[in-house]
Coordinates of C-alpha atoms in Angstrom, one line a residue:
M402 CA 0.0 0.0 0.0
N403 CA 1.3 3.4 -1.0
Q404 CA 2.1 6.0 1.7
P405 CA 0.9 9.6 1.7
A406 CA 2.9 12.2 -0.3
S407 CA 6.4 12.6 1.2
A408 CA 9.4 14.8 0.3
K409 CA 11.6 12.5 2.3
A410 CA 11.0 9.6 -0.2
L411 CA 12.8 11.7 -2.9
L412 CA 16.1 11.6 -1.0
P413 CA 17.3 8.4 -2.8
L414 CA 16.6 10.1 -6.2
L415 CA 18.5 13.2 -5.0
L416 CA 21.4 10.9 -3.9
F417 CA 21.5 9.3 -7.4
L418 CA 21.5 12.7 -9.1
S419 CA 24.1 14.1 -6.7
L420 CA 26.5 11.2 -7.3
F421 CA 26.0 11.2 -11.1
L422 CA 26.3 14.9 -11.4
G423 CA 28.8 15.5 -8.7
V424 CA 31.3 13.0 -10.0
G425 CA 30.9 14.4 -13.5
V426 CA 31.5 18.0 -12.3
Y427 CA 34.7 16.9 -10.5
F428 CA 36.1 15.1 -13.5
Q429 CA 35.1 18.1 -15.8
V430 CA 37.0 20.5 -13.5
T431 CA 40.1 18.2 -13.5
G432 CA 40.0 18.0 -17.3
V433 CA 39.1 14.4 -17.8
D434 CA 37.5 13.5 -21.2
Y435 CA 33.9 12.5 -21.1
A436 CA 33.7 13.6 -17.5
F437 CA 30.1 12.9 -17.0
Y438 CA 30.5 9.3 -18.1
Q439 CA 33.3 8.3 -15.8
L440 CA 30.9 6.9 -13.2
N441 CA 28.5 4.5 -15.0
S442 CA 24.9 5.2 -14.2
P443 CA 24.0 1.6 -13.1
V444 CA 26.7 1.9 -10.4
A445 CA 25.7 5.4 -9.3
I446 CA 22.1 4.3 -8.7
L447 CA 23.1 1.5 -6.3
P448 CA 23.6 3.7 -3.2
A449 CA 20.2 5.3 -3.9
I450 CA 18.5 1.9 -4.0
I451 CA 20.1 1.0 -0.6
L452 CA 18.9 4.3 0.9
A453 CA 15.4 3.7 -0.5
V454 CA 15.3 0.3 1.1
L455 CA 16.4 1.7 4.4
L456 CA 13.8 4.5 4.3
S457 CA 10.9 2.2 3.7
K458 CA 8.6 1.5 6.5
Q459 CA 7.6 -1.9 5.2
A460 CA 8.9 -5.2 6.5
F461 CA 12.3 -6.0 5.0
E462 CA 10.9 -8.8 2.8
E463 CA 8.2 -6.5 1.6
R464 CA 10.7 -3.8 0.7
I465 CA 12.6 -6.3 -1.4
N466 CA 9.4 -7.6 -3.0
T467 CA 8.4 -4.0 -3.9
F468 CA 11.8 -3.4 -5.5
V469 CA 11.7 -6.7 -7.5
A470 CA 8.2 -6.0 -8.6
G471 CA 9.3 -2.7 -10.0
V472 CA 12.2 -4.3 -11.8
G473 CA 9.9 -6.8 -13.4
E474 CA 7.2 -4.3 -14.3
R475 CA 5.7 -5.1 -17.7
N476 CA 6.7 -1.8 -19.3
I477 CA 10.2 -2.0 -18.0
V478 CA 10.8 -5.5 -19.3
T479 CA 9.2 -4.7 -22.7
M480 CA 11.4 -1.7 -23.0
C481 CA 14.5 -3.7 -22.2
M482 CA 13.7 -6.3 -24.8
I483 CA 13.2 -3.6 -27.4
Y484 CA 16.6 -2.1 -26.5
L485 CA 18.2 -5.5 -27.2
L486 CA 16.6 -5.8 -30.7
A487 CA 17.4 -2.1 -31.5
G488 CA 21.0 -2.6 -30.6
A489 CA 21.2 -5.8 -32.7
F490 CA 19.7 -4.0 -35.7
S491 CA 22.1 -1.0 -35.5
T492 CA 25.1 -3.2 -35.1
V493 CA 24.2 -5.6 -38.0
A494 CA 23.3 -2.8 -40.3
A495 CA 26.5 -0.9 -39.6
A496 CA 28.6 -4.1 -40.0
T497 CA 27.1 -4.8 -43.5
G498 CA 27.8 -1.2 -44.7
G499 CA 24.4 0.3 -44.2
V500 CA 25.8 3.4 -42.4
D501 CA 28.2 4.1 -45.3
A502 CA 25.4 3.6 -47.7
M503 CA 23.2 6.1 -45.9
V504 CA 26.0 8.7 -45.8
A505 CA 26.9 8.1 -49.5
L506 CA 23.2 8.3 -50.6
G507 CA 22.8 11.7 -48.9
L508 CA 26.1 13.1 -50.2
N509 CA 25.2 12.1 -53.7
V510 CA 22.2 14.3 -53.8
I511 CA 23.6 17.4 -51.9
P512 CA 24.6 20.4 -54.0
P513 CA 27.9 21.8 -52.6
Q514 CA 26.4 25.2 -51.8
F515 CA 23.8 23.5 -49.6
L516 CA 26.3 21.6 -47.5
L517 CA 25.0 22.7 -44.1
P518 CA 21.3 22.1 -44.6
G519 CA 22.2 18.9 -46.5
L520 CA 24.3 17.6 -43.5
F521 CA 21.4 18.5 -41.2
I522 CA 19.1 16.4 -43.3
I523 CA 21.6 13.5 -43.6
A524 CA 22.1 13.5 -39.8
A525 CA 18.3 13.6 -39.3
V526 CA 17.6 10.7 -41.7
V527 CA 20.5 8.5 -40.4
S528 CA 19.5 9.2 -36.8
T529 CA 15.9 8.4 -37.5
A530 CA 16.9 5.1 -39.1
M531 CA 19.5 4.1 -36.5
G532 CA 17.6 5.4 -33.5
T533 CA 20.8 6.8 -31.9
S534 CA 22.2 10.3 -32.0
M535 CA 25.6 9.1 -30.7
G536 CA 25.9 6.4 -33.4
T537 CA 24.9 9.0 -36.1
L538 CA 27.6 11.4 -34.9
A539 CA 30.2 8.8 -34.7
A540 CA 29.4 7.8 -38.3
L541 CA 29.2 11.3 -39.8
A542 CA 31.8 13.2 -37.9
P543 CA 34.9 12.1 -40.0
V544 CA 33.2 12.9 -43.3
A545 CA 31.7 16.2 -42.1
L546 CA 35.1 17.3 -40.6
G547 CA 36.8 16.8 -43.9
L548 CA 34.1 18.7 -45.8
G549 CA 34.1 21.5 -43.3
Q550 CA 37.9 22.0 -43.5
A551 CA 37.8 21.9 -47.3
A552 CA 35.0 24.4 -47.4
D553 CA 36.4 26.6 -44.7
I554 CA 33.2 26.3 -42.6
D555 CA 33.2 27.3 -38.9
L556 CA 33.7 23.9 -37.3
A557 CA 31.7 24.8 -34.2
L558 CA 28.7 25.6 -36.5
L559 CA 29.2 22.4 -38.4
A560 CA 29.4 20.3 -35.2
G561 CA 26.2 22.0 -34.0
V562 CA 24.4 21.2 -37.2
L563 CA 25.3 17.5 -36.9
V564 CA 24.2 17.4 -33.3
S565 CA 21.0 19.2 -34.3
G566 CA 20.2 16.7 -37.1
S567 CA 21.0 13.8 -34.9
M568 CA 18.7 15.0 -32.1
F569 CA 15.9 15.4 -34.7
G570 CA 16.1 11.7 -35.5
D571 CA 16.8 10.6 -31.9
N572 CA 13.5 12.4 -31.0
L573 CA 11.4 10.9 -33.7
S574 CA 12.9 7.4 -34.4
F575 CA 10.8 4.4 -33.7
I576 CA 13.9 2.5 -32.4
S577 CA 15.3 5.3 -30.4
D578 CA 15.5 4.5 -26.7
T579 CA 13.9 7.8 -25.9
T580 CA 10.9 7.0 -28.1
I581 CA 10.6 3.6 -26.5
A582 CA 10.8 4.9 -23.0
A583 CA 8.4 7.8 -23.7
T584 CA 5.7 5.6 -25.3
R585 CA 6.0 2.8 -22.7
T586 CA 5.8 5.2 -19.7
Q587 CA 2.9 7.1 -21.1
G588 CA 1.0 4.1 -22.5
C589 CA 0.6 5.1 -26.2
A590 CA 1.5 3.6 -29.6
M591 CA 4.7 4.6 -31.2
S592 CA 2.9 5.7 -34.4
D593 CA 0.6 8.0 -32.4
K594 CA 3.5 9.6 -30.6
F595 CA 5.3 10.0 -33.9
K596 CA 2.4 11.8 -35.5
A597 CA 2.0 14.2 -32.5
N598 CA 5.8 14.7 -32.4
L599 CA 6.0 15.5 -36.1
K600 CA 3.6 18.4 -35.8
I601 CA 6.1 20.2 -33.6
A602 CA 9.4 18.8 -35.0
L603 CA 8.7 19.6 -38.7
P604 CA 8.1 23.3 -38.2
A605 CA 11.2 23.5 -36.0
A606 CA 13.2 21.7 -38.7
A607 CA 11.9 24.0 -41.4
I608 CA 12.9 27.1 -39.5
T609 CA 16.4 25.5 -38.9
L610 CA 16.8 24.8 -42.6
I611 CA 15.8 28.3 -43.6
W612 CA 18.5 29.6 -41.1
L613 CA 21.1 27.2 -42.5
F614 CA 20.4 28.1 -46.1
T615 CA 21.6 31.7 -45.3
Y616 CA 25.2 30.3 -45.1
D617 CA 27.2 30.2 -48.3
T618 CA 29.5 27.1 -48.3
G619 CA 30.8 27.6 -51.8
A620 CA 31.2 24.9 -54.4
V621 CA 33.5 22.3 -52.7
P622 CA 33.0 18.9 -54.3
P623 CA 32.0 16.5 -51.5
K624 CA 34.1 13.4 -50.8
I625 CA 31.7 10.6 -51.0
P626 CA 32.6 7.3 -49.3
E627 CA 32.5 4.1 -51.4
A628 CA 29.3 2.2 -50.6
N629 CA 26.7 -0.1 -52.1
L630 CA 23.6 2.1 -52.0
W631 CA 21.3 -1.0 -51.9
L632 CA 22.5 -1.5 -48.3
A633 CA 20.5 1.6 -47.3
L634 CA 17.2 -0.2 -48.0
P635 CA 16.9 -2.0 -44.6
Y636 CA 16.8 1.4 -42.9
F637 CA 13.9 2.6 -45.1
F638 CA 12.3 -0.8 -44.6
I639 CA 12.0 -0.5 -40.9
I640 CA 10.8 3.2 -41.1
V641 CA 8.0 2.3 -43.5
L642 CA 6.9 -0.7 -41.5
A643 CA 6.9 1.2 -38.2
V644 CA 4.9 4.1 -39.7
L645 CA 2.4 1.5 -40.9
G646 CA 1.9 0.4 -37.3
L647 CA 3.5 -3.0 -37.4
N648 CA 4.5 -4.3 -33.9
V649 CA 7.9 -3.0 -32.9
F650 CA 9.3 -6.5 -32.1
A651 CA 8.3 -7.6 -35.6
V652 CA 9.8 -4.5 -37.2
L653 CA 13.1 -4.9 -35.5
T654 CA 13.4 -8.6 -36.1
L655 CA 12.6 -8.2 -39.8
G656 CA 15.1 -5.3 -40.0
I657 CA 17.9 -7.5 -38.5
I658 CA 17.1 -10.3 -40.9
L659 CA 16.9 -8.0 -44.0
A660 CA 20.1 -6.2 -43.1
A661 CA 22.0 -9.5 -42.8
A662 CA 20.5 -10.8 -46.0
F663 CA 21.6 -7.7 -48.0
G664 CA 25.0 -8.0 -46.4
M665 CA 25.3 -11.7 -47.3
A666 CA 24.2 -11.0 -50.9
T667 CA 26.5 -8.1 -51.5
V668 CA 29.5 -8.0 -49.2
D669 CA 30.0 -11.7 -48.3
Y670 CA 28.6 -11.2 -44.8
Q671 CA 29.1 -14.5 -42.9
W672 CA 26.7 -16.3 -40.5
V673 CA 29.4 -16.4 -37.8
A674 CA 29.8 -12.6 -38.1
F675 CA 26.1 -12.2 -38.0
S676 CA 25.7 -14.1 -34.8
K677 CA 28.6 -12.1 -33.2
D678 CA 27.2 -8.8 -34.3
I679 CA 23.8 -9.6 -32.8
Y680 CA 25.5 -10.3 -29.5
Q681 CA 27.6 -7.2 -29.8
G682 CA 24.4 -5.2 -30.4
F683 CA 22.9 -6.7 -27.2
T684 CA 26.0 -5.8 -25.2
S685 CA 26.0 -2.2 -26.6
M686 CA 22.7 -1.8 -24.7
Q687 CA 24.0 -3.2 -21.5
E688 CA 24.2 0.1 -19.6
I689 CA 20.7 1.3 -20.5
F690 CA 19.3 -2.2 -20.0
L691 CA 20.7 -2.5 -16.5
L692 CA 19.8 1.1 -15.6
S693 CA 16.2 0.6 -16.8
L694 CA 15.7 -2.4 -14.6
L695 CA 17.3 -0.7 -11.5
I696 CA 15.3 2.5 -12.1
G697 CA 12.2 0.5 -12.3
G698 CA 12.9 -1.0 -8.8
L699 CA 13.9 2.4 -7.4
S700 CA 10.8 4.1 -8.8
A701 CA 8.6 1.4 -7.2
L702 CA 10.2 2.1 -3.8
I703 CA 9.9 5.9 -4.2
R704 CA 6.3 5.5 -5.4
Q705 CA 5.4 3.3 -2.5
Q706 CA 6.8 5.8 0.0
G707 CA 4.9 8.7 -1.5
G708 CA 7.7 10.4 -3.3
L709 CA 6.2 10.5 -6.8
Q710 CA 2.9 11.8 -5.3
F711 CA 4.8 14.6 -3.6
L712 CA 6.6 15.6 -6.8
A713 CA 3.3 15.5 -8.8
D714 CA 1.6 17.6 -6.2
A715 CA 4.4 20.2 -6.2
V716 CA 4.6 20.5 -10.0
G717 CA 0.8 20.6 -10.1
T718 CA 0.7 23.4 -7.5
V719 CA 3.2 25.6 -9.5
T720 CA 1.5 25.1 -12.8
K721 CA -2.0 25.8 -11.4
R722 CA -0.7 29.2 -10.2
L723 CA 0.7 30.0 -13.7
F724 CA -2.0 28.6 -16.0
K725 CA -5.8 28.5 -16.0
H726 CA -6.3 25.9 -18.7
K727 CA -5.8 22.4 -17.3
Q728 CA -4.2 21.0 -20.5
Q729 CA -1.7 23.9 -20.5
R730 CA -0.9 23.2 -16.9
A731 CA -0.3 19.5 -17.7
A732 CA 1.8 20.3 -20.8
F733 CA 4.0 22.8 -19.0
G734 CA 4.3 20.5 -16.0
V735 CA 5.6 17.7 -18.2
A736 CA 7.9 20.0 -20.1
G737 CA 9.3 21.7 -17.0
L738 CA 9.8 18.4 -15.1
T739 CA 11.6 16.8 -18.0
A740 CA 13.9 19.8 -18.7
L741 CA 15.0 20.1 -15.0
T742 CA 15.6 16.4 -14.7
N743 CA 17.7 16.3 -17.9
F744 CA 19.8 19.3 -16.7
A745 CA 20.6 17.2 -13.6
V746 CA 21.4 13.8 -15.2
A747 CA 22.7 14.9 -18.7
N748 CA 21.0 11.8 -20.3
N749 CA 17.7 12.1 -22.1
T750 CA 16.7 8.4 -21.7
V751 CA 17.5 8.4 -18.0
T752 CA 15.4 11.6 -17.8
I753 CA 12.4 10.0 -19.4
L754 CA 12.7 6.9 -17.2
L755 CA 12.9 9.0 -14.0
S756 CA 10.1 11.5 -14.9
G757 CA 7.8 9.3 -16.9
E758 CA 5.5 8.1 -14.2
V759 CA 5.0 11.6 -12.7
S760 CA 4.5 13.0 -16.3
K761 CA 1.8 10.4 -16.9
R762 CA 0.0 11.4 -13.7
L763 CA 0.2 15.1 -14.6
A764 CA -1.3 14.2 -18.0
E765 CA -4.1 12.2 -16.5
E766 CA -5.0 15.0 -14.1
G767 CA -4.8 17.6 -16.9
D768 CA -6.8 15.5 -19.4
L769 CA -3.8 15.5 -21.8
A770 CA -3.7 12.7 -24.3
P771 CA -1.0 10.0 -23.8
R772 CA 0.5 10.7 -27.3
Q773 CA 0.8 14.4 -26.3
S774 CA 2.6 13.7 -23.0
A775 CA 4.9 11.2 -24.7
S776 CA 5.7 13.7 -27.4
L777 CA 6.5 16.5 -24.9
L778 CA 8.4 14.2 -22.7
D779 CA 10.7 13.1 -25.6
I780 CA 10.9 16.6 -27.1
F781 CA 12.1 18.4 -23.9
A782 CA 14.5 15.6 -23.0
C783 CA 16.1 15.9 -26.5
V784 CA 16.0 19.8 -26.4
V785 CA 18.0 19.9 -23.2
Q786 CA 20.3 17.0 -24.0
G787 CA 21.3 18.5 -27.4
A788 CA 22.1 21.9 -25.8
L789 CA 24.0 20.7 -22.8
P790 CA 27.8 21.3 -22.9
Y791 CA 28.3 18.3 -20.7
G792 CA 26.0 16.0 -22.7
A793 CA 27.5 13.1 -24.5
Q794 CA 26.7 14.6 -27.9
A795 CA 28.6 17.9 -27.3
L796 CA 31.5 16.0 -25.7
L797 CA 31.8 13.6 -28.6
M798 CA 31.8 16.4 -31.3
G799 CA 34.1 18.6 -29.2
A800 CA 36.6 15.7 -29.1
S801 CA 36.2 14.9 -32.8
F802 CA 36.5 18.4 -34.0
G803 CA 39.0 19.7 -31.4
L804 CA 36.5 22.2 -30.0
S805 CA 35.2 23.1 -26.6
P806 CA 32.0 21.3 -25.9
L807 CA 30.5 24.7 -25.0
E808 CA 31.2 25.9 -28.5
V809 CA 29.3 22.9 -29.9
S810 CA 26.3 23.3 -27.6
L811 CA 25.9 27.0 -28.4
H812 CA 25.5 26.1 -32.1
T813 CA 22.9 23.4 -31.8
G814 CA 20.3 25.8 -33.3
Y815 CA 17.6 23.2 -33.9
C816 CA 17.4 22.2 -30.2
F817 CA 16.8 25.8 -29.2
I818 CA 14.3 26.3 -32.0
L819 CA 12.5 23.1 -31.2
G820 CA 12.1 24.2 -27.6
G821 CA 10.8 27.6 -28.7
V822 CA 8.3 26.1 -31.1
S823 CA 7.1 23.6 -28.5
L824 CA 6.5 26.3 -25.9
A825 CA 4.8 28.6 -28.4
M826 CA 2.4 25.7 -29.4
I827 CA 1.6 25.0 -25.8
I828 CA 0.8 28.6 -25.1
W829 CA -1.4 28.7 -28.2
R830 CA -2.8 25.2 -27.2
K831 CA -2.3 24.1 -30.8
P832 CA -0.9 20.6 -30.2
L833 CA -3.0 19.9 -27.1
E834 CA -5.5 17.0 -27.2
S835 CA -7.7 15.5 -24.6
R836 CA -7.5 11.9 -23.5
A837 CA -11.1 11.4 -24.7
S838 CA -10.5 12.7 -28.2
S839 CA -7.3 10.7 -28.3
T840 CA -9.2 7.5 -27.5
A841 CA -11.9 8.4 -30.1
T842 CA -9.3 8.9 -32.9
A843 CA -7.1 5.9 -32.0

């Protein structure tokens, strides 16, 4: 049985954030690369779990049962299984040359004078297909750096454009861990969240492209990597099937099989390599897999002790003072809670996992459709993540281009534009939809 609202129940969460953020700040000050990733999140959360168990007023066995029930919660387990399949698809498709094919396909159709908007589009398409901003940046950074140096483009601007495009796809992709987490925590279909998300992301992307078209990058012939363009087809295959509403497990399984089949037919991809790449894809999701399970258990303990109720009450009180319309209150509550959490943890997926349940409660109380709360949850996690100088994306591009991460984050124009467009639409109540109308149109 859940206890009444209690601020004390949030102490384990604050401990986790303090450890994760504090250690990152320390390593950042001492000049260590990837400072905020020196302490792995599944390890940082262990002291918080211990504290949550100690704070509980249940019998010890019941405390453990509450934690285990949270770990085994249906949405958490489903999310973890999708992570595994998404990791396997990304690894197999990259191993067979699919990433090079996607890059080459894009560069073949970009006029040199439109290099910046073209790279934004390429990063957006690749990230949407791969479901990972980090994988996209790792794939595109070498090619983009060479093009930028040849065209004498401001490298900070170029890095910001790549991060912007990668966050567009990370926010929308059906196989992105943020999309998976947002839809599972809010209880809506991925296709519904995608449609709601697109109404906000497309105007923001259009404004970004107009801004990028104002830059003259000259007529430098692009250096196109050698690739078999047929290998790009599995990416488009999973996008089409996902948009059509096919179950995500079926989409990812078919995508893995098709990527391997194209590789075997064109680049002599072997069965042994296929099996190893699937396992490598599984292991690439190890950290987020473990963290999802542990956060599920920690959330169950915090919820049982009244922590999430206290947080929902506090956010609700603030938004009620600021806004009269209940859907606006819910929307701003979800947006604000998500943004603040992401500032603390510097990880958009962790943010969604931590704030998902409270966001769902705010949406229910404000009569906001699940697709809307999932969209806002994912959007504001990606907005803050892309603009953080201590986020993984800025750190990676700073290291790749020899720049300060702050220079990179200040040039992620799309993230700032997306945040502005989202807030404007909430104020005008354009994207808001009630739960009843959502059910009727589903």
